[in-house]
Short mmCIF file of C-alpha atoms in Angstrom, two decimals:
data_model
loop_
_atom_site.label_atom_id
_atom_site.label_comp_id
_atom_site.label_asym_id
_atom_site.label_seq_id
_atom_site.Cartn_x
_atom_site.Cartn_y
_atom_site.Cartn_z
CA MET A 1 44.98 106.36 90.61
CA PRO A 2 47.40 105.07 87.91
CA LYS A 3 51.01 104.45 88.93
CA LYS A 4 53.68 106.81 87.66
CA SER A 5 56.38 105.50 85.42
CA PRO A 6 59.73 105.21 87.23
CA LEU A 7 61.31 107.39 84.56
CA LYS A 8 58.70 110.10 85.14
CA VAL A 9 59.27 109.92 88.89
CA LEU A 10 63.00 110.38 88.41
CA SER A 11 62.47 113.40 86.21
CA SER A 12 61.09 115.30 89.19
CA PHE A 13 64.58 115.80 90.72
CA PRO A 14 68.19 115.87 89.45
CA THR A 15 69.49 112.35 88.89
CA ALA A 16 73.05 112.92 90.11
CA ASN A 17 71.82 114.63 93.27
CA PHE A 18 69.34 111.79 93.79
CA ALA A 19 71.96 109.05 93.63
CA GLU A 20 74.40 110.95 95.82
CA ARG A 21 71.74 111.65 98.44
CA ILE A 22 70.75 107.98 98.50
CA LEU A 23 74.37 106.86 99.04
CA MET A 24 75.17 109.52 101.64
CA ALA A 25 72.09 108.56 103.66
CA CYS A 26 73.69 105.23 104.67
CA ASP A 27 75.17 105.26 108.16
CA ARG A 28 78.42 103.47 107.30
CA TYR A 29 79.51 103.34 110.94
CA THR A 30 77.03 100.49 111.49
CA LEU A 31 76.79 96.96 110.08
CA ALA A 32 73.46 97.67 108.43
CA GLY A 33 74.83 100.87 106.92
CA GLN A 34 77.85 99.10 105.41
CA ARG A 35 75.59 96.41 103.94
CA ASP A 36 73.05 98.90 102.56
CA TYR A 37 75.78 101.05 101.02
CA ALA A 38 77.30 98.04 99.22
CA ILE A 39 73.86 96.97 97.89
CA LEU A 40 73.06 100.49 96.69
CA ARG A 41 76.39 100.74 94.88
CA LEU A 42 75.59 97.52 92.99
CA LEU A 43 72.10 98.76 92.08
CA ILE A 44 73.39 102.15 90.89
CA ASP A 45 76.79 101.37 89.34
CA ASN A 46 75.96 98.00 87.76
CA SER A 47 72.20 98.32 87.10
CA LEU A 48 71.44 95.01 88.82
CA LYS A 49 68.00 93.74 89.69
CA ARG A 50 67.23 93.13 93.33
CA GLN A 51 66.80 89.39 92.65
CA GLN A 52 70.32 89.31 91.16
CA VAL A 53 71.73 91.03 94.24
CA SER A 54 69.90 88.67 96.55
CA ALA A 55 71.26 85.57 94.74
CA ILE A 56 74.94 86.58 95.04
CA SER A 57 77.13 84.33 97.22
CA ILE A 58 80.45 85.14 98.90
CA SER A 59 82.36 82.93 96.44
CA ASP A 60 80.98 85.00 93.53
CA PHE A 61 82.96 88.09 94.61
CA ASP A 62 86.63 88.53 93.70
CA PHE A 63 88.09 91.69 95.24
CA LYS A 64 91.53 91.28 93.65
CA ALA A 65 90.07 91.02 90.13
CA ARG A 66 87.29 93.52 90.96
CA SER A 67 84.70 91.17 89.47
CA LEU A 68 81.41 89.62 90.46
CA GLN A 69 79.57 86.58 89.13
CA ILE A 70 75.83 87.19 88.80
CA GLN A 71 72.82 85.44 87.31
CA GLN A 72 71.79 86.82 83.93
CA ARG A 73 68.41 88.50 83.67
CA TYR A 74 65.55 86.44 82.28
CA LYS A 75 64.53 87.41 78.78
CA ARG A 76 61.69 84.91 78.71
CA GLN A 77 60.16 82.89 81.47
CA ALA A 78 61.35 79.55 80.05
CA GLN A 79 64.90 80.72 79.29
CA GLN A 80 67.79 79.13 81.20
CA ASN A 81 69.37 81.50 83.69
CA SER A 82 73.14 81.23 83.27
CA PRO A 83 75.84 83.12 85.22
CA GLU A 84 77.98 85.94 83.88
CA ILE A 85 80.95 87.84 85.30
CA ILE A 86 80.79 91.63 85.52
CA SER A 87 83.49 94.16 86.37
CA LEU A 88 83.13 96.39 89.40
CA SER A 89 84.26 99.95 89.98
CA LEU A 90 86.87 100.48 92.67
CA ASP A 91 84.30 102.15 94.96
CA THR A 92 81.86 99.25 94.59
CA ALA A 93 84.53 96.58 95.12
CA THR A 94 85.81 98.41 98.20
CA ALA A 95 82.28 98.73 99.59
CA LEU A 96 81.72 94.98 99.20
CA GLN A 97 85.09 94.17 100.79
CA ASP A 98 84.41 96.52 103.73
CA TRP A 99 81.11 94.75 104.34
CA LEU A 100 82.76 91.32 104.22
CA ASN A 101 85.54 92.38 106.58
CA LEU A 102 82.98 93.32 109.21
CA ILE A 103 80.57 90.38 109.00
CA HIS A 104 82.39 87.44 107.41
CA ILE A 105 84.66 85.30 109.60
CA PRO A 106 86.59 82.65 107.60
CA ALA A 107 86.14 79.06 108.72
CA GLU A 108 88.81 77.74 111.09
CA ASN A 109 89.79 75.00 108.66
CA GLY A 110 90.24 77.53 105.84
CA LEU A 111 87.31 76.16 103.78
CA GLU A 112 84.57 78.48 102.61
CA ASP A 113 80.94 77.60 101.95
CA SER A 114 80.45 78.35 98.26
CA GLN A 115 76.73 78.94 98.86
CA ALA A 116 77.12 81.36 101.78
CA PRO A 117 75.13 84.53 100.89
CA LEU A 118 76.99 87.76 100.29
CA PHE A 119 74.22 89.81 101.88
CA ILE A 120 72.49 88.55 105.00
CA SER A 121 69.64 89.71 107.20
CA LEU A 122 70.65 91.46 110.43
CA ASP A 123 67.32 91.37 112.27
CA ARG A 124 66.94 89.11 115.31
CA ALA A 125 64.49 86.64 113.72
CA ASN A 126 66.37 86.00 110.46
CA TYR A 127 69.95 86.85 111.37
CA GLY A 128 72.42 85.22 109.00
CA HIS A 129 69.81 84.22 106.42
CA ARG A 130 70.07 85.35 102.78
CA LEU A 131 68.59 88.79 102.21
CA THR A 132 65.46 88.55 100.05
CA GLY A 133 64.39 90.74 97.15
CA THR A 134 61.52 92.05 99.28
CA ALA A 135 63.98 93.06 101.99
CA ILE A 136 66.08 94.93 99.42
CA TYR A 137 62.93 96.73 98.26
CA GLY A 138 62.22 97.85 101.83
CA LEU A 139 65.89 98.78 102.29
CA VAL A 140 65.81 101.18 99.34
CA LYS A 141 62.61 102.83 100.52
CA ARG A 142 64.02 103.24 104.05
CA VAL A 143 67.29 104.80 102.85
CA ALA A 144 65.40 107.08 100.46
CA ALA A 145 63.25 108.26 103.38
CA ASN A 146 66.38 108.94 105.43
CA ALA A 147 67.70 110.97 102.49
CA GLY A 148 64.56 113.12 102.54
CA ILE A 149 63.20 111.63 99.30
CA ASN A 150 59.64 110.99 100.40
CA ASN A 151 58.11 109.41 97.32
CA GLU A 152 55.96 106.28 97.42
CA ALA A 153 57.20 105.18 93.99
CA ILE A 154 60.87 104.82 95.08
CA ALA A 155 62.07 101.27 94.29
CA PRO A 156 65.35 99.44 93.48
CA GLU A 157 64.49 99.53 89.77
CA GLN A 158 64.66 103.35 89.80
CA LEU A 159 68.28 103.19 90.91
CA ARG A 160 68.97 101.09 87.79
CA PHE A 161 67.30 103.72 85.61
CA SER A 162 69.29 106.50 87.30
CA GLN A 163 72.66 104.93 86.61
CA ARG A 164 73.14 106.26 83.09
CA ARG A 165 72.25 109.86 83.84
CA PHE A 166 74.20 109.73 87.09
CA ALA A 167 77.29 108.55 85.17
CA LEU A 168 76.90 111.31 82.58
CA ASN A 169 76.71 113.97 85.28
CA LYS A 170 79.74 112.49 87.02
CA ASP A 171 81.65 112.56 83.72
CA ASN A 172 80.81 116.24 83.27
CA ASP A 173 81.89 117.05 86.82
CA THR A 174 85.09 115.06 86.34
CA HIS A 175 85.80 116.88 83.08
CA ASN A 176 85.39 120.27 84.77
CA GLU A 177 87.57 119.22 87.69
CA THR A 178 90.19 117.91 85.28
CA MET A 179 90.28 121.24 83.41
CA VAL A 180 90.82 123.11 86.70
CA GLU A 181 93.49 120.65 87.81
CA THR A 182 95.20 120.92 84.42
CA ASN A 183 95.44 124.71 84.73
CA GLU A 184 96.79 124.41 88.27
CA THR A 185 99.29 121.78 87.13
CA GLN A 186 100.50 124.02 84.30
CA LEU A 187 101.06 126.88 86.76
CA ARG A 188 102.96 124.57 89.11
CA ALA A 189 105.00 123.25 86.17
CA ILE A 190 106.00 126.82 85.23
CA ASN A 191 107.08 127.56 88.80
CA VAL A 192 109.01 124.28 89.04
CA SER A 193 110.63 125.00 85.67
CA LYS A 194 111.78 128.43 86.90
CA LEU A 195 113.12 126.84 90.06
CA LYS A 196 114.90 124.13 88.07
CA TYR A 197 116.56 126.63 85.72
CA GLY A 198 117.61 128.75 88.68
CA ASN A 199 119.09 125.74 90.40
CA HIS A 200 120.76 124.69 87.16
CA ASP A 201 122.45 128.11 86.74
CA ARG A 202 123.64 128.14 90.37
CA THR A 203 124.88 124.57 90.04
CA GLN A 204 126.88 125.39 86.89
CA ILE A 205 128.55 128.31 88.65
CA GLU A 206 129.42 126.05 91.59
CA VAL A 207 130.78 123.36 89.26
CA ILE A 208 133.02 125.83 87.44
CA ALA A 209 134.24 127.25 90.74
CA THR A 210 134.94 123.78 92.06
CA GLN A 211 136.82 122.79 88.88
CA GLU A 212 138.98 125.86 89.17
CA ARG A 213 139.65 125.08 92.82
CA ILE A 214 140.31 121.35 92.39
CA GLY A 215 141.58 121.46 88.83
CA GLU A 216 140.81 117.85 87.98
CA GLU A 217 137.55 116.23 89.15
CA ILE A 218 134.32 117.10 87.30
CA ILE A 219 131.27 117.26 89.55
CA LEU A 220 127.91 116.75 87.83
CA PRO A 221 124.72 118.30 89.21
CA ALA A 222 122.42 115.97 91.15
CA PRO A 223 119.36 114.71 89.30
CA ASN A 224 116.17 116.64 89.87
CA LEU A 225 113.71 114.70 92.07
CA SER A 226 110.15 115.98 91.77
CA TYR A 227 109.06 114.80 95.22
CA ALA A 228 111.92 116.77 96.79
CA LEU A 229 110.39 120.00 95.44
CA SER A 230 106.89 119.29 96.72
CA GLU A 231 105.54 119.55 100.24
CA PHE A 232 105.89 116.21 102.04
CA SER A 233 102.65 115.48 103.91
CA PRO A 234 102.00 111.75 103.50
CA ASP A 235 99.00 109.68 104.47
CA ILE A 236 100.58 107.62 107.27
CA LEU A 237 98.64 104.43 106.58
CA THR A 238 99.22 104.57 102.82
CA ALA A 239 102.93 105.22 103.37
CA LEU A 240 103.17 102.34 105.86
CA LEU A 241 101.49 99.87 103.50
CA SER A 242 103.64 101.05 100.59
CA ASP A 243 106.72 100.24 102.67
CA LYS A 244 105.74 96.53 102.72
CA ARG A 245 106.69 94.37 99.76
CA SER A 246 104.39 91.44 100.47
CA LEU A 247 100.78 91.82 99.30
CA ASN A 248 99.66 89.50 102.10
CA THR A 249 101.45 91.66 104.67
CA ARG A 250 99.77 94.81 103.35
CA ARG A 251 96.36 93.16 103.50
CA ALA A 252 96.95 91.87 107.04
CA TYR A 253 98.13 95.29 108.28
CA GLU A 254 95.21 97.08 106.68
CA LYS A 255 92.71 94.61 108.13
CA ASP A 256 94.20 94.62 111.65
CA LEU A 257 94.41 98.42 111.78
CA ARG A 258 90.80 98.65 110.64
CA TYR A 259 89.79 96.43 113.58
CA PHE A 260 91.63 98.71 116.03
CA PHE A 261 90.18 102.01 114.84
CA LEU A 262 86.67 100.58 114.60
CA ALA A 263 87.01 99.42 118.22
CA ALA A 264 88.69 102.57 119.55
CA TYR A 265 87.01 105.31 117.47
CA ALA A 266 84.06 103.51 115.79
CA GLN A 267 85.52 104.65 112.46
CA LYS A 268 87.71 103.24 109.75
CA PRO A 269 91.36 104.40 109.79
CA THR A 270 91.07 107.61 107.79
CA GLU A 271 93.88 110.14 107.76
CA ALA A 272 92.01 112.39 110.21
CA VAL A 273 91.30 109.60 112.69
CA ILE A 274 94.91 108.35 112.59
CA ALA A 275 96.14 111.91 113.19
CA GLN A 276 93.80 112.20 116.18
CA PHE A 277 95.27 109.01 117.67
CA LEU A 278 98.87 110.09 117.05
CA GLN A 279 98.27 113.45 118.74
CA LEU A 280 97.51 111.74 122.05
CA ASN A 281 100.17 111.77 124.74
CA ARG A 282 102.08 108.58 125.49
CA PHE A 283 100.02 107.51 128.51
CA GLU A 284 96.65 108.06 126.81
CA ALA A 285 97.76 106.04 123.78
CA ILE A 286 99.06 103.17 125.95
CA ALA A 287 95.80 103.16 127.92
CA ILE A 288 93.77 102.81 124.72
CA ALA A 289 96.06 100.05 123.41
CA LEU A 290 95.85 98.12 126.71
CA ARG A 291 92.06 98.36 126.71
CA TYR A 292 92.01 97.12 123.11
CA LYS A 293 94.21 94.18 124.11
CA SER A 294 91.89 93.39 127.03
CA ASP A 295 88.88 93.39 124.70
CA LEU A 296 90.64 90.95 122.36
CA ILE A 297 91.37 88.61 125.29
CA VAL A 298 87.76 88.79 126.51
CA ARG A 299 86.55 87.90 123.01
CA GLY A 300 88.59 84.70 123.23
CA LEU A 301 91.00 85.40 120.37
CA LYS A 302 94.15 83.27 120.15
CA GLU A 303 97.46 84.60 121.41
CA ALA A 304 98.95 84.70 117.91
CA THR A 305 95.98 86.73 116.60
CA ILE A 306 96.27 89.24 119.46
CA ASN A 307 100.00 89.62 118.86
CA ARG A 308 99.48 90.18 115.15
CA ARG A 309 96.94 92.95 115.72
CA LEU A 310 99.12 94.64 118.33
CA SER A 311 102.12 94.33 116.02
CA ALA A 312 100.26 96.16 113.24
CA LEU A 313 99.36 98.97 115.65
CA LYS A 314 102.95 99.25 116.94
CA SER A 315 104.28 99.33 113.38
CA LEU A 316 101.95 102.22 112.54
CA VAL A 317 103.14 104.20 115.58
CA ASN A 318 106.83 103.46 114.93
CA PHE A 319 106.46 104.45 111.28
CA ALA A 320 104.74 107.69 112.27
CA ALA A 321 107.55 108.42 114.74
CA LYS A 322 110.09 108.09 111.94
CA LEU A 323 108.19 110.77 110.01
CA GLY A 324 107.98 113.04 113.07
CA LYS A 325 104.23 112.63 113.52
CA CYS A 326 104.52 111.46 117.14
CA ASN A 327 107.23 111.20 119.78
CA TRP A 328 106.20 108.04 121.68
CA ASN A 329 105.85 104.29 121.09
CA LEU A 330 103.84 101.35 122.42
CA ASP A 331 106.74 99.21 123.64
CA ASP A 332 105.17 99.09 127.13
CA VAL A 333 102.22 97.13 125.71
CA GLN A 334 103.40 93.55 126.18
CA THR A 335 102.49 90.84 123.68
CA GLU A 336 101.19 87.38 124.56
CA VAL A 337 103.50 84.39 124.97
CA VAL A 338 103.05 82.03 122.02
CA GLN A 339 104.33 78.50 121.74
CA SER A 340 105.55 78.07 118.16
CA TYR A 341 105.49 74.83 116.19
CA ARG A 342 103.51 72.82 118.72
CA ASP A 343 102.91 69.91 116.32
CA THR A 344 105.37 69.42 113.49
CA THR A 345 105.07 65.66 113.03
CA GLY A 346 102.66 65.60 110.08
CA ILE A 347 102.00 62.15 108.62
CA LYS A 348 104.22 59.30 107.50
CA PRO A 349 105.47 58.96 103.89
CA GLU A 350 103.02 56.05 103.43
CA GLY A 351 100.14 58.49 103.91
CA ILE A 352 101.54 60.84 101.27
CA ARG A 353 101.94 57.88 98.90
CA THR A 354 98.28 56.96 99.46
CA MET A 355 97.22 60.52 98.64
CA LEU A 356 99.25 60.52 95.41
CA LEU A 357 97.82 57.18 94.29
CA SER A 358 94.25 58.39 94.86
CA ILE A 359 94.59 61.09 92.18
CA ASN A 360 93.17 60.30 88.74
CA ARG A 361 96.02 61.38 86.46
CA ASP A 362 94.00 60.74 83.28
CA THR A 363 92.25 64.10 83.72
CA ILE A 364 93.69 67.61 83.41
CA LYS A 365 92.65 68.39 86.97
CA GLY A 366 94.33 65.21 88.20
CA LYS A 367 97.59 66.09 86.42
CA ARG A 368 97.56 69.54 88.04
CA ASP A 369 96.78 68.27 91.54
CA PHE A 370 99.41 65.53 91.27
CA ALA A 371 102.10 68.04 90.26
CA ILE A 372 101.14 70.37 93.14
CA LEU A 373 101.27 67.55 95.68
CA ARG A 374 104.66 66.37 94.41
CA LEU A 375 106.12 69.88 94.77
CA LEU A 376 104.67 70.30 98.26
CA TRP A 377 106.21 66.99 99.40
CA ASP A 378 109.47 66.68 97.44
CA ASN A 379 110.56 70.29 98.11
CA ALA A 380 108.63 71.13 101.30
CA LEU A 381 107.23 74.22 99.56
CA ARG A 382 104.85 76.70 101.15
CA ARG A 383 101.58 77.17 99.30
CA ASN A 384 102.38 80.80 98.40
CA GLU A 385 105.65 79.62 96.86
CA VAL A 386 103.63 77.27 94.65
CA VAL A 387 100.94 79.75 93.55
CA SER A 388 103.40 82.59 92.82
CA ALA A 389 105.46 80.50 90.37
CA ASN A 390 105.16 81.24 86.63
CA ILE A 391 105.70 78.92 83.68
CA GLY A 392 108.97 80.71 82.91
CA ASP A 393 110.27 79.81 86.38
CA PHE A 394 110.23 76.09 85.51
CA ASP A 395 113.20 74.57 83.65
CA PHE A 396 112.57 70.99 82.55
CA GLU A 397 116.08 70.33 81.22
CA ARG A 398 117.83 71.57 84.36
CA ARG A 399 115.13 70.15 86.64
CA SER A 400 114.81 73.42 88.54
CA LEU A 401 112.22 75.95 89.66
CA GLN A 402 112.56 79.58 90.73
CA ILE A 403 110.38 80.47 93.71
CA LEU A 404 109.59 83.60 95.71
CA GLY A 405 110.67 82.49 99.17
CA LYS A 406 109.16 83.78 102.40
CA GLY A 407 110.61 87.13 103.49
CA ARG A 408 112.74 87.56 100.36
CA GLY A 409 110.68 90.22 98.62
CA SER A 410 110.93 90.03 94.82
CA GLN A 411 114.20 88.06 94.82
CA LYS A 412 113.67 84.54 93.52
CA SER A 413 115.51 81.48 94.76
CA LEU A 414 116.51 78.56 92.53
CA ILE A 415 115.66 75.10 93.83
CA SER A 416 116.38 71.70 92.31
CA LEU A 417 113.51 69.33 91.58
CA SER A 418 113.35 65.56 91.82
CA MET A 419 112.74 63.57 88.66
CA GLY A 420 109.23 62.75 89.87
CA SER A 421 108.31 66.41 90.43
CA THR A 422 109.88 67.47 87.11
CA ASN A 423 107.92 64.88 85.12
CA ALA A 424 104.70 65.70 86.98
CA VAL A 425 104.97 69.44 86.20
CA GLN A 426 105.90 68.75 82.57
CA ASP A 427 102.94 66.36 82.24
CA TRP A 428 100.64 69.13 83.50
CA LEU A 429 102.09 71.75 81.15
CA SER A 430 101.78 69.42 78.16
CA CYS A 431 98.00 69.85 78.40
CA PHE A 432 98.29 73.43 77.09
CA GLU A 433 99.45 74.76 73.74
CA THR A 434 100.23 78.28 75.02
CA LYS A 435 103.12 78.37 77.46
CA LYS A 436 104.00 82.04 77.87
CA ALA A 437 106.68 82.64 80.49
CA ASP A 438 104.61 85.17 82.46
CA LEU A 439 101.55 82.92 82.78
CA PRO A 440 100.93 81.22 86.16
CA LEU A 441 102.41 77.75 86.54
CA PHE A 442 99.15 76.50 88.09
CA GLN A 443 95.81 77.90 87.06
CA ALA A 444 92.18 77.41 88.01
CA LEU A 445 90.08 75.06 85.88
CA ASP A 446 86.55 75.92 87.02
CA HIS A 447 84.26 77.75 84.62
CA ALA A 448 84.21 81.05 86.53
CA ASN A 449 87.99 81.43 87.08
CA ARG A 450 89.51 79.34 84.30
CA GLY A 451 92.97 80.59 83.35
CA HIS A 452 93.40 82.69 86.51
CA ARG A 453 96.25 82.04 88.91
CA LEU A 454 95.41 79.42 91.52
CA THR A 455 95.09 80.96 95.00
CA GLY A 456 96.53 79.78 98.29
CA THR A 457 93.01 78.95 99.49
CA ALA A 458 92.49 76.77 96.42
CA ILE A 459 95.73 74.88 97.21
CA TYR A 460 94.43 74.31 100.75
CA GLN A 461 91.14 72.94 99.42
CA ILE A 462 92.91 70.64 96.94
CA VAL A 463 95.08 69.10 99.67
CA ASP A 464 92.16 68.74 102.08
CA ARG A 465 89.96 67.04 99.45
CA ILE A 466 92.69 64.59 98.42
CA ALA A 467 93.36 63.72 102.08
CA ARG A 468 89.68 63.07 102.78
CA ASP A 469 89.37 60.95 99.64
CA SER A 470 92.40 58.96 100.85
CA GLN A 471 90.84 58.35 104.28
CA ILE A 472 93.61 60.28 106.07
CA SER A 473 92.37 60.79 109.64
CA LYS A 474 94.58 63.79 110.41
CA GLN A 475 93.47 67.23 109.24
CA MET A 476 95.75 67.95 106.27
CA SER A 477 96.88 71.25 104.78
CA PRO A 478 99.76 72.38 102.54
CA HIS A 479 101.78 73.36 105.60
CA ARG A 480 101.06 69.99 107.22
CA ILE A 481 102.62 68.36 104.17
CA ARG A 482 105.62 70.66 104.64
CA HIS A 483 105.87 69.49 108.27
CA SER A 484 105.66 65.89 107.10
CA ALA A 485 108.39 66.38 104.48
CA ILE A 486 110.81 68.08 106.89
CA THR A 487 110.25 65.43 109.58
CA ALA A 488 110.76 62.63 107.04
CA ALA A 489 113.95 64.35 105.80
CA LEU A 490 115.31 64.47 109.37
CA ASP A 491 114.52 60.78 109.78
CA ALA A 492 116.26 59.92 106.50
CA THR A 493 119.39 61.97 107.35
CA ASN A 494 119.52 60.81 110.97
CA GLY A 495 118.85 64.31 112.28
CA ASN A 496 121.27 66.24 110.03
CA VAL A 497 119.71 69.66 110.56
CA ARG A 498 122.33 71.45 108.43
CA LYS A 499 121.46 69.38 105.38
CA VAL A 500 117.70 69.57 105.95
CA GLN A 501 117.94 73.36 106.33
CA LYS A 502 118.77 73.53 102.63
CA LEU A 503 115.42 71.85 101.97
CA SER A 504 113.27 73.77 104.45
CA ARG A 505 114.95 77.16 103.81
CA HIS A 506 114.48 78.19 107.46
CA LYS A 507 116.54 81.25 108.37
CA LYS A 508 117.08 80.07 111.94
CA LEU A 509 118.51 76.67 112.77
CA ASP A 510 116.62 76.75 116.09
CA THR A 511 113.39 76.23 114.17
CA LEU A 512 114.67 72.96 112.73
CA MET A 513 115.82 71.89 116.19
CA LEU A 514 112.17 72.08 117.27
CA TYR A 515 111.27 69.75 114.42
CA ASP A 516 114.02 67.37 115.51
CA ASP A 517 112.94 67.45 119.16
CA ASN A 518 109.33 66.68 118.21
CA ARG A 519 110.51 63.89 115.93
CA THR A 520 112.60 62.11 118.57
CA ASN A 521 110.14 62.82 121.41
CA MET A 522 112.90 63.09 124.01
CA GLN A 523 110.41 64.09 126.69
CA GLY A 524 108.46 60.86 126.22
CA GLU A 525 111.67 58.85 126.32
CA VAL A 526 112.77 60.41 129.63
CA SER A 527 109.27 59.97 131.11
CA SER A 528 109.42 56.26 130.25
CA MET A 529 112.84 55.96 131.89
CA LEU A 530 111.50 57.53 135.09
CA GLY A 531 108.49 55.25 135.01
CA ASP A 532 110.74 52.20 134.82
CA LEU A 533 112.63 53.29 137.96
CA ILE A 534 109.68 52.66 140.26
#
């Protein structure tokens, strides 16, 4: 019996309904369901082949840029297969990120395996291995069967064929919805306009009456605020995240709250699930939070990690209480005791000098890495302070740089640079003809991300690679260089913490006192004195 063409098979049912049924058939409350949903979104939205999906690695996905690097399709058997970068829809990018958040645990040293597969097998025999094209074929047939589409000819390629008609149907639906929303918006605008004119007339009467009563001061009507006229029913999580300035803080809160609701309710933190949690009484909520904390301890998570996850949950509850959504808090849930700044010694200046000398400054990459390392050492900068700087923040003549300091929101701080750092940054910038003020000060140079802002992870990898090339035995990171710089500054100033605070930009002087105590090793000195007494 001859095989049916995939296009003929698809013509037997509505395309939009077919794609929606396939996506809705994924049980997204399970690991396999999250993975299958992300794969199906790529097949439908981006018309990828199953071999292209199978070949994707974790490093190929960029959630912030909503892009994915894939292998181009073969046109002929002998043609070279080169990579290309495609844009992702918000739904597809979110699906991929949700899958990564559940299965991918970053390495402890911060380094990622560039070849780690994006999609892995979850069965017992091949767990963790790259998902094959055959497995994706079986995945599509299984999900189609769950969706009630019992057709032997269902294959990943049909999802590629369905993409165009599915998009057209979605456009038509969106157009109809937009027309309805436009009519509703016009009616609301008329009502708001009537309300505004009524308020305006009453305000004018009040102003005239007040002028007659006071006889001198003119009172202007308050500006009209649209959100004051609308019903205030916010999404608690969205409102909480919007209240945080730092992008890293928003990401951390969102990730930690997702962990809690997946553990407590087996669901992501939707508005309905959060409302269900907030409607509990105080003792039920504390019981759930304490059980969650116990689970984190049993899993062997560090004290700082447990505290961060509990802090995110407490912040959600406190924020909801401010909006009147609950009348209790989680203050009775105690956090873990954490010893801060256990090792602040870093390495000696000779080690930093060795790292600087190991960089080949005849290359563009070497000029960039040298400038980054000079800034990290000379100014004890944090890596986020380095990556957030723009070209316009650097002033060669004044030897200064504006940085976004930790905990200062969007307010930039001006710091002075040493002559060595100034020349190093200028040497790096001289490699480029275009120096627009809003461009990043340090950019990626690899083929896939060239011209994009360098990330904090990339700074970590640069420092680690230079340290290993320099035979530095201690595990190095950007913050370890900051520790080294602050400790060396205390040595050079004979423990003048007030002066060094201007360099480190610590808000609390007690933090610098910990650096000074670790530097002088007073405990070791006293132990030696006691040993000499016997």
